[in-house]
mmCIF file of N, CA and C in Angstrom:
data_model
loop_
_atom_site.group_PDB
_atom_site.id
_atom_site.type_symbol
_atom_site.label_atom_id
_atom_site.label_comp_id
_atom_site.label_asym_id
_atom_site.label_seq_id
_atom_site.Cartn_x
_atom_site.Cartn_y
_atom_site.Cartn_z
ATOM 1 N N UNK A 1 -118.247 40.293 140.359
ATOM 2 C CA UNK A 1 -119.566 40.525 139.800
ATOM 3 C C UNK A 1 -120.606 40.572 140.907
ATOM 4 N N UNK A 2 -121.226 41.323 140.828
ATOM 5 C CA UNK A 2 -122.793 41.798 141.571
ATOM 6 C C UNK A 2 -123.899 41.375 141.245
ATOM 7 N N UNK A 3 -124.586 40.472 141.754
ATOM 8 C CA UNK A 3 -126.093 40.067 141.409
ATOM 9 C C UNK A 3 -126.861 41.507 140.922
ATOM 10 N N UNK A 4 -127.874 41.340 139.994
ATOM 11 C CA UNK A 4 -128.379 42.873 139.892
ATOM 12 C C UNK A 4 -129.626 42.676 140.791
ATOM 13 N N UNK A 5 -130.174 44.236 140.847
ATOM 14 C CA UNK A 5 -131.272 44.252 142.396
ATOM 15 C C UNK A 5 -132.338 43.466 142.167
ATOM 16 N N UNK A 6 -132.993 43.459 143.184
ATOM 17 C CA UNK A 6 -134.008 42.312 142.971
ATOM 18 C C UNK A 6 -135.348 42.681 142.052
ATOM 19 N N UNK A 7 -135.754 42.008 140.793
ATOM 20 C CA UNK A 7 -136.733 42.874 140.094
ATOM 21 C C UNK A 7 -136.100 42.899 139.074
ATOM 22 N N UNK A 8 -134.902 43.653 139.178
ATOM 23 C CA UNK A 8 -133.857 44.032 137.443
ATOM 24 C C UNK A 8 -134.022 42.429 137.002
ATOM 25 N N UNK A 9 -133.758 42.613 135.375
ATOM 26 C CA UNK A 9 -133.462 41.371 134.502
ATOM 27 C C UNK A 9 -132.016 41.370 134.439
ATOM 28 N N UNK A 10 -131.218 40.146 134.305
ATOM 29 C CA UNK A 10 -129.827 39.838 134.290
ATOM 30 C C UNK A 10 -129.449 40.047 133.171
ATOM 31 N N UNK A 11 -128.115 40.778 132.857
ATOM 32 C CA UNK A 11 -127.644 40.653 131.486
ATOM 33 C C UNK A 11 -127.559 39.495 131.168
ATOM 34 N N UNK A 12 -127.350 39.740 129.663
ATOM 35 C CA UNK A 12 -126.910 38.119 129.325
ATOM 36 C C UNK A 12 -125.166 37.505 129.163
ATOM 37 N N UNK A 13 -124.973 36.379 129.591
ATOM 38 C CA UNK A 13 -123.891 36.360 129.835
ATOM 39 C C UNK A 13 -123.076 36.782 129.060
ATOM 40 N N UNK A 14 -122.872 36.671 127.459
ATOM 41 C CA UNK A 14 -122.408 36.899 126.412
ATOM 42 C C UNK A 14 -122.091 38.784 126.545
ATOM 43 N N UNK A 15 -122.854 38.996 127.053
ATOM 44 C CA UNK A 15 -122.365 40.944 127.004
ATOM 45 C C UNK A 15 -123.152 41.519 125.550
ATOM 46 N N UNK A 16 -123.757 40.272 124.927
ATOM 47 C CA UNK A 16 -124.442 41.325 123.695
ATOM 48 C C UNK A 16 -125.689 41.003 123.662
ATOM 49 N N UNK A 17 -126.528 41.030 122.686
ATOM 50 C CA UNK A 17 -127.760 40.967 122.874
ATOM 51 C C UNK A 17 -128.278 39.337 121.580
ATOM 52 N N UNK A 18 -129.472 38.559 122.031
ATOM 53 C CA UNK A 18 -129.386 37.664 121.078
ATOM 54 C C UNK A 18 -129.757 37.770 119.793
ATOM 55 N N UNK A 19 -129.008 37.195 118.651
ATOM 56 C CA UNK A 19 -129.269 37.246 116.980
ATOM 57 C C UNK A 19 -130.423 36.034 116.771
ATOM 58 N N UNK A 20 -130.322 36.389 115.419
ATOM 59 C CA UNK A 20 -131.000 35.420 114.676
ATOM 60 C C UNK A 20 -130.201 33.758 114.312
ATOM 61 N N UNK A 21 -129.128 34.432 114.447
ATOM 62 C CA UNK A 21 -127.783 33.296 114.551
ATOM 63 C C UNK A 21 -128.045 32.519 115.734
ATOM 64 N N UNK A 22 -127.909 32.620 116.553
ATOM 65 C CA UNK A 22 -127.740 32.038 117.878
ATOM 66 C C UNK A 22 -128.374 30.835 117.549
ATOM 67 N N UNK A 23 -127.899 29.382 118.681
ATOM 68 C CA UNK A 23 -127.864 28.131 118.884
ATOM 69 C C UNK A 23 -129.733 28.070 118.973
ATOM 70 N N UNK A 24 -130.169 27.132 118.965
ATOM 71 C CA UNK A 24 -131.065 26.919 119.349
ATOM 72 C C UNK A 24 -131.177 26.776 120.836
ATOM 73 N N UNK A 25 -132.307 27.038 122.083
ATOM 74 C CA UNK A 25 -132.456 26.793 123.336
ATOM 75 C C UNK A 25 -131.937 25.139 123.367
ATOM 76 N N UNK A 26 -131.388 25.223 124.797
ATOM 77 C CA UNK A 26 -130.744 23.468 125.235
ATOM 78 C C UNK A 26 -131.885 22.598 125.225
ATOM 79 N N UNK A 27 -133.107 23.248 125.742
ATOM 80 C CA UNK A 27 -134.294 22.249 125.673
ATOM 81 C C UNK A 27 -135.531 21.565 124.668
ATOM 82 N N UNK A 28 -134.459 21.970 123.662
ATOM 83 C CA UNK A 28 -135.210 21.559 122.105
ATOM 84 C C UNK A 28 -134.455 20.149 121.590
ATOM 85 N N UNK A 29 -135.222 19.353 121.030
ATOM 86 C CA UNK A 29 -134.591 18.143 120.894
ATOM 87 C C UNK A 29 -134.224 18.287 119.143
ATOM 88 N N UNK A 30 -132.877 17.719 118.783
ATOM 89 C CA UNK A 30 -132.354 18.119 117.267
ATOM 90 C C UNK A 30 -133.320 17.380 116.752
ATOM 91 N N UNK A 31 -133.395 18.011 115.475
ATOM 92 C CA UNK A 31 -134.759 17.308 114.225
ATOM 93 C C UNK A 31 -134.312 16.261 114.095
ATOM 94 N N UNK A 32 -132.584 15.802 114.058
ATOM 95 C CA UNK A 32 -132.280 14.212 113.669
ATOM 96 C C UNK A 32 -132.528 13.113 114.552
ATOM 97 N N UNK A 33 -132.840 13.475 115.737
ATOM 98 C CA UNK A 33 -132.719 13.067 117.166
ATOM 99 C C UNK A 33 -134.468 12.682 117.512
ATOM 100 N N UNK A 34 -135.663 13.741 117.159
ATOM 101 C CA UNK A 34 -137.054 13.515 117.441
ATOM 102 C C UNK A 34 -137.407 12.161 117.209
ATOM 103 N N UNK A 35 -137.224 11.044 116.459
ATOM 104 C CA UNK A 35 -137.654 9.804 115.878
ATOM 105 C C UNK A 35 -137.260 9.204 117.271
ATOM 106 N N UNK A 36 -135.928 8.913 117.526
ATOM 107 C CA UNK A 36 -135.412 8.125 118.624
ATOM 108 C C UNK A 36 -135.928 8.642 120.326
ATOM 109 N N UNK A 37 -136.061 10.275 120.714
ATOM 110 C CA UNK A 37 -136.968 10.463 121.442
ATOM 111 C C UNK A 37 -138.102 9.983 121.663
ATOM 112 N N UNK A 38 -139.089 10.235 120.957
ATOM 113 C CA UNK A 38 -140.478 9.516 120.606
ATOM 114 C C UNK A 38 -140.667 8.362 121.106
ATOM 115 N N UNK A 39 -139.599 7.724 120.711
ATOM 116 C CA UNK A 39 -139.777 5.872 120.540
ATOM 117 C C UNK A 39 -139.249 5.596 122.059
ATOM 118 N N UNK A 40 -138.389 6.201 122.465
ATOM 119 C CA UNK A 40 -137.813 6.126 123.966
ATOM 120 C C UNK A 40 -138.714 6.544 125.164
ATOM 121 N N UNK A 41 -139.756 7.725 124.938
ATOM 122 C CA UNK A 41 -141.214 8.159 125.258
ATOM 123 C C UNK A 41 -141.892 6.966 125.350
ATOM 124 N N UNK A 42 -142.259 6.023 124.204
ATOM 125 C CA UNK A 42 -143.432 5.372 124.194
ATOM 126 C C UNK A 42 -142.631 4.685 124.959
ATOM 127 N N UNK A 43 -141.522 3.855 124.945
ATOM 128 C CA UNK A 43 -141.565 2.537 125.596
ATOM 129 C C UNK A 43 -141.631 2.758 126.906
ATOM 130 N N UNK A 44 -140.945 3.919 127.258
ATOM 131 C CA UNK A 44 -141.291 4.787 128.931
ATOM 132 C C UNK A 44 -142.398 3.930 129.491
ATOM 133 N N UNK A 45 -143.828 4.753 128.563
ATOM 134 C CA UNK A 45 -144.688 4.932 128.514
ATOM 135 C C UNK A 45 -145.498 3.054 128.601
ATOM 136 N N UNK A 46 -145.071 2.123 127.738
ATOM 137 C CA UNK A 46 -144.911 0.641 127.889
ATOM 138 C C UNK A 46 -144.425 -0.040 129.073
ATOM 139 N N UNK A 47 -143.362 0.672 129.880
ATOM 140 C CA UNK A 47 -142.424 -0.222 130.797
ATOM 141 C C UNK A 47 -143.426 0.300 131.831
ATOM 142 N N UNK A 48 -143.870 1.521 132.166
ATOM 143 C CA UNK A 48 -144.671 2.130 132.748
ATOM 144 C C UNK A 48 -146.201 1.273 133.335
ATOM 145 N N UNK A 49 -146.890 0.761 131.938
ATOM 146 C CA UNK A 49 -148.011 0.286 131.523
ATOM 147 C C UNK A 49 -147.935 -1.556 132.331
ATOM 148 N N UNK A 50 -147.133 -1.884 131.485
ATOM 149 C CA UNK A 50 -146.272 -3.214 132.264
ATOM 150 C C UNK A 50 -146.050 -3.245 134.025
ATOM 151 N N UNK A 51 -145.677 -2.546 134.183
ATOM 152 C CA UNK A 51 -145.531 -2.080 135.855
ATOM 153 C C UNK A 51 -147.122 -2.023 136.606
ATOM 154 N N UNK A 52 -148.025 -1.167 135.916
ATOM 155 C CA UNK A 52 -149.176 -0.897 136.525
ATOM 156 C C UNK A 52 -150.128 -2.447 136.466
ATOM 157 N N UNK A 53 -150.061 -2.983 135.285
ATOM 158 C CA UNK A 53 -150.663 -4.347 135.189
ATOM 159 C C UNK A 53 -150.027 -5.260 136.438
ATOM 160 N N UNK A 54 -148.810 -5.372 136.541
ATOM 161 C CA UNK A 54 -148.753 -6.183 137.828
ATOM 162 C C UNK A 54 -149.101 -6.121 138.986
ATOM 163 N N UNK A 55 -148.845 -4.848 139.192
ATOM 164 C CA UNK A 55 -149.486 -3.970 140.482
ATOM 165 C C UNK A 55 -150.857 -3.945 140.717
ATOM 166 N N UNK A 56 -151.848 -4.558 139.880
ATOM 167 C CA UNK A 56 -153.193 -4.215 139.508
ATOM 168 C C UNK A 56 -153.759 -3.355 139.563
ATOM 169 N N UNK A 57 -152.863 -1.963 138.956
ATOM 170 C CA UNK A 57 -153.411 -0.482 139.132
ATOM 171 C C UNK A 57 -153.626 -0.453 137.180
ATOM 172 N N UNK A 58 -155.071 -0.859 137.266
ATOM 173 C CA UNK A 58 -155.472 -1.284 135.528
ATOM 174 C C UNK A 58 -155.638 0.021 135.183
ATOM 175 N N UNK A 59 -156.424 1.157 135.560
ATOM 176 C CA UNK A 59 -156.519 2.428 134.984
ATOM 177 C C UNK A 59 -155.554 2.472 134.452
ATOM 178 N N UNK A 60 -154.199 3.179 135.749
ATOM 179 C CA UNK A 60 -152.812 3.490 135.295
ATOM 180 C C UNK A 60 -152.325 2.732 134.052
ATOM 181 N N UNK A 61 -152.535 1.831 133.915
ATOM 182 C CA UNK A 61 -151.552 0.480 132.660
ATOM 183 C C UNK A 61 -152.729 1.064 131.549
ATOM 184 N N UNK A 62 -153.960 1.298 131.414
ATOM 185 C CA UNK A 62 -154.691 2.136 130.750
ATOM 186 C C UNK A 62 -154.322 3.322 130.023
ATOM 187 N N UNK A 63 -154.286 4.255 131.102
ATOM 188 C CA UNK A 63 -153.811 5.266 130.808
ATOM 189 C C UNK A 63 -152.034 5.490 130.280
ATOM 190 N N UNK A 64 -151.480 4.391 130.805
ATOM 191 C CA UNK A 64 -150.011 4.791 130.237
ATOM 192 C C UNK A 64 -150.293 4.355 128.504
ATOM 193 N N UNK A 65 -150.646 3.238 128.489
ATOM 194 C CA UNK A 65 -151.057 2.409 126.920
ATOM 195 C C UNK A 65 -151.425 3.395 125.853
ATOM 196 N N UNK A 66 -152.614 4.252 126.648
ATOM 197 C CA UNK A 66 -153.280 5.426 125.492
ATOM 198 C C UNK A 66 -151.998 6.238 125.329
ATOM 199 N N UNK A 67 -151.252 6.779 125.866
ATOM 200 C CA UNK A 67 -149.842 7.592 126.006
ATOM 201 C C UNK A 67 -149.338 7.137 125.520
ATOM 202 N N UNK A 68 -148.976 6.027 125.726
ATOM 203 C CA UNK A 68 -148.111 5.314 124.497
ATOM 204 C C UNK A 68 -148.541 5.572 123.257
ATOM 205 N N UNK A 69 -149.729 5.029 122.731
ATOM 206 C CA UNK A 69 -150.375 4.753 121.455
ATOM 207 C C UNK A 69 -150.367 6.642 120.501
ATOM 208 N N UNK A 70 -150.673 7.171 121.525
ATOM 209 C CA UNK A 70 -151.309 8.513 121.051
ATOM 210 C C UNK A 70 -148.983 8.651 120.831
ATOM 211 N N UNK A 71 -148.202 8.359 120.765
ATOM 212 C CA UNK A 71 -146.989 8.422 120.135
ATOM 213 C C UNK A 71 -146.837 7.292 118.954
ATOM 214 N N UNK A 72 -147.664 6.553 118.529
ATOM 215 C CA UNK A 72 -147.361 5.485 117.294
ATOM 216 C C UNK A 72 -148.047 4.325 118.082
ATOM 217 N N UNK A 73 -148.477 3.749 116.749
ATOM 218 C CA UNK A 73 -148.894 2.393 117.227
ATOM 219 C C UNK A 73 -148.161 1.609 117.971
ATOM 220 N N UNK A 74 -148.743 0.415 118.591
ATOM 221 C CA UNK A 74 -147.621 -0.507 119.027
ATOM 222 C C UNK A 74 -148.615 -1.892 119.746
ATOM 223 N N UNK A 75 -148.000 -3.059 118.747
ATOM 224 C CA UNK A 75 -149.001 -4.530 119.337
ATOM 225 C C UNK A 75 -149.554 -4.672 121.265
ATOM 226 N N UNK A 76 -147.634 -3.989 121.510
ATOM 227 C CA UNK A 76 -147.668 -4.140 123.358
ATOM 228 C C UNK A 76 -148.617 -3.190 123.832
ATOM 229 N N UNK A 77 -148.684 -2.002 123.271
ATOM 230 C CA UNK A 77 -149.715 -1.548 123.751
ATOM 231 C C UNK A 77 -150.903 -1.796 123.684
ATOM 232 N N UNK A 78 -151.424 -2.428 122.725
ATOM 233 C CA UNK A 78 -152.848 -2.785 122.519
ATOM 234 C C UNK A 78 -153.161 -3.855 123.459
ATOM 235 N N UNK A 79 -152.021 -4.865 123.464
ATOM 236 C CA UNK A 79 -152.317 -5.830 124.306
ATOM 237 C C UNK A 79 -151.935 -5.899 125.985
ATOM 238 N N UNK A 80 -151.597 -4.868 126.339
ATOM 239 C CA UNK A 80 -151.125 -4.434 127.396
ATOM 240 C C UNK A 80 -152.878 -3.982 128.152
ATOM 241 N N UNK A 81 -153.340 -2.807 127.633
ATOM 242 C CA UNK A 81 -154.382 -2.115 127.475
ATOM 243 C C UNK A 81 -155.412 -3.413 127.849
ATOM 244 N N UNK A 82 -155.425 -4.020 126.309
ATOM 245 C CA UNK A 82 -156.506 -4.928 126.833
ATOM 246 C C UNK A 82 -156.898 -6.277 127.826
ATOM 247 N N UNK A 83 -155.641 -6.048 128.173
ATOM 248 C CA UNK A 83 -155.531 -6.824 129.163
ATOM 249 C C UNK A 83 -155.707 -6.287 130.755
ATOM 250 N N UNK A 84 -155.917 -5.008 130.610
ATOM 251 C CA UNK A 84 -156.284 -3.997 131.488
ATOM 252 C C UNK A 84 -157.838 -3.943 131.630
ATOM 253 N N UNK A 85 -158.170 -3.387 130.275
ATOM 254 C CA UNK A 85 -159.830 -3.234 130.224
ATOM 255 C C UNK A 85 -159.987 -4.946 130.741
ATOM 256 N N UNK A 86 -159.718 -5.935 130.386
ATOM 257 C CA UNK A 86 -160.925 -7.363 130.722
ATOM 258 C C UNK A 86 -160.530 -7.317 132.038
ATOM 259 N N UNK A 87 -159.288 -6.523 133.349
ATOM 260 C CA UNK A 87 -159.688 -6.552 134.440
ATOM 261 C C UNK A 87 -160.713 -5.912 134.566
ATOM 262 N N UNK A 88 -160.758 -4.318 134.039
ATOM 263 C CA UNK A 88 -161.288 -3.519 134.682
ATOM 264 C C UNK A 88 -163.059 -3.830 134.228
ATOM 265 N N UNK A 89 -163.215 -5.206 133.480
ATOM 266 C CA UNK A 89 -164.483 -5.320 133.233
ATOM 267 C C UNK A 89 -165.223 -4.941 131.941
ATOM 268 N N UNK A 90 -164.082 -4.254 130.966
ATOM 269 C CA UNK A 90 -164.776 -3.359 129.379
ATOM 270 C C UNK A 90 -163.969 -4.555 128.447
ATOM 271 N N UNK A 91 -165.050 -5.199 128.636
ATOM 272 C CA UNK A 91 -164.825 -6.419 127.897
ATOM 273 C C UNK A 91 -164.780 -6.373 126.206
ATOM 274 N N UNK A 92 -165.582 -5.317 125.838
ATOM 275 C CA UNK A 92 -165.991 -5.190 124.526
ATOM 276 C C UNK A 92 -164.722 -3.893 123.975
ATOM 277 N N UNK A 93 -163.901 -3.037 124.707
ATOM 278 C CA UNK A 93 -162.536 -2.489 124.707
ATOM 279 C C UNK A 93 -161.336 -3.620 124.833
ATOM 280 N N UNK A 94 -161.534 -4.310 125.666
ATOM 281 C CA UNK A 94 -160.770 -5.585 125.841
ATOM 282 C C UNK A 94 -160.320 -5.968 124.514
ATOM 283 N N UNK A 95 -161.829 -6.385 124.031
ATOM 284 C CA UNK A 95 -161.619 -7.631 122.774
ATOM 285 C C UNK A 95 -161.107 -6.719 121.352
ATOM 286 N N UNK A 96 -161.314 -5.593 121.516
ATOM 287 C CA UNK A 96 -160.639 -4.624 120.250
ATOM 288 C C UNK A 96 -159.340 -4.535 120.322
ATOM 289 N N UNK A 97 -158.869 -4.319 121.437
ATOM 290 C CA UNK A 97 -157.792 -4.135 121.603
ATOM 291 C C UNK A 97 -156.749 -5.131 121.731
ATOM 292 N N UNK A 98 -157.063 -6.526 122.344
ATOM 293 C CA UNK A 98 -156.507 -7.581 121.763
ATOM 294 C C UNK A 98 -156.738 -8.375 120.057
ATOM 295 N N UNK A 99 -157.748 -8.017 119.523
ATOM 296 C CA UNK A 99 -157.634 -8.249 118.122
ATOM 297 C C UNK A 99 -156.663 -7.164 117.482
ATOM 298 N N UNK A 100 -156.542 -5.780 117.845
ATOM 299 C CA UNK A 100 -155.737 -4.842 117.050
ATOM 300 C C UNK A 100 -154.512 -5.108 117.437
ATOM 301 N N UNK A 101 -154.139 -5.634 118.417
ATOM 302 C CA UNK A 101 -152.602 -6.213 118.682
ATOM 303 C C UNK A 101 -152.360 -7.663 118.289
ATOM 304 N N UNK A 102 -153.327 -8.464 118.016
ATOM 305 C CA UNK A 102 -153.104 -9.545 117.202
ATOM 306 C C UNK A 102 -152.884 -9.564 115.312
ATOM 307 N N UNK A 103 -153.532 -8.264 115.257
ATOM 308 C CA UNK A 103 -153.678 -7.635 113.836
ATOM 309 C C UNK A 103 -151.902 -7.438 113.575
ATOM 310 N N UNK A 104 -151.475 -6.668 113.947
ATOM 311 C CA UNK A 104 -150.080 -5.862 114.187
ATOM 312 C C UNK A 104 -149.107 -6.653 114.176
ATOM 313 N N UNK A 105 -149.518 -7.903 115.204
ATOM 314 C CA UNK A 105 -148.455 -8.932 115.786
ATOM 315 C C UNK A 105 -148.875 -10.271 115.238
ATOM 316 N N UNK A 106 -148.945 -10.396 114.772
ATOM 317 C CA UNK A 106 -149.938 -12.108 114.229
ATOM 318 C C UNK A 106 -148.757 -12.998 114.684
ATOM 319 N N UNK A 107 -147.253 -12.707 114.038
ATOM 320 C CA UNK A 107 -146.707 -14.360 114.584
ATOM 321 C C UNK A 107 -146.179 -14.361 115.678
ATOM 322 N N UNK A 108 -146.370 -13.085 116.920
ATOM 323 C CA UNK A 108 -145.584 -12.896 117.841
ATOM 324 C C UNK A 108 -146.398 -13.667 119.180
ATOM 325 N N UNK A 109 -145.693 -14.948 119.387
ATOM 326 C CA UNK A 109 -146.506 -15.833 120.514
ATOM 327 C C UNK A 109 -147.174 -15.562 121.757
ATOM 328 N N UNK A 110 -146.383 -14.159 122.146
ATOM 329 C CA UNK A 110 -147.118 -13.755 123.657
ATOM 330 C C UNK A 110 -148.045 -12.992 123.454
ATOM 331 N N UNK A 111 -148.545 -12.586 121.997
ATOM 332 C CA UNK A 111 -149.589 -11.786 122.140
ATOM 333 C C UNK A 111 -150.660 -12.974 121.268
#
């Protein structure tokens, strides 16, 4: 086999042309599968957040938290976040955000 010239489009491997049949692209996640993606995203997005708070890079632990959140709620994120804002000084973001993760989490001791 011969590369085709430079410019030409490649056949497709199959030798025919694509249907309406055909597989879905590899880079689509199955509809049964999106729930458990998502949730594997946010915590990314949590372990991420967690990391930046120690480091005292509060934006970053900020910004991962909203990323998180903007995929489903979550207590760690709120309290992650606001434990970010009372470094970064937004005291009055702070205190929302640790009441909305105390809201969420009421009997969970570390929050």
């Amino acid at each position: 086999l011969q590369a085709p010239p430079e410019g030409a489009a490649a056949a497709p491997l199959s030798g025919g042309s694509s249907s309406s049949t055909a597989s879905p692209p590899s880079n689509q996640i199955p509809r049964d599968q999106v729930g458990d993606v998502r949730k594997l995203r946010q915590t990314t997005k949590l372990n991420m957040a967690a990391c930046y708070l120690k480091l005292g890079e509060h934006q970053k632990c900020v910004d991962s938290c909203s990323a998180a959140l903007e995929l489903g709620s979550s207590p760690k994120a709120f309290f992650r976040r606001g434990q970010a804002l009372a470094e970064l000084r937004n005291l009055a973001g702070a205190r929302a955000d640790l009441e909305r993760a105390r809201e969420l989490a009421p009997d969970d001791p570390k929050i």
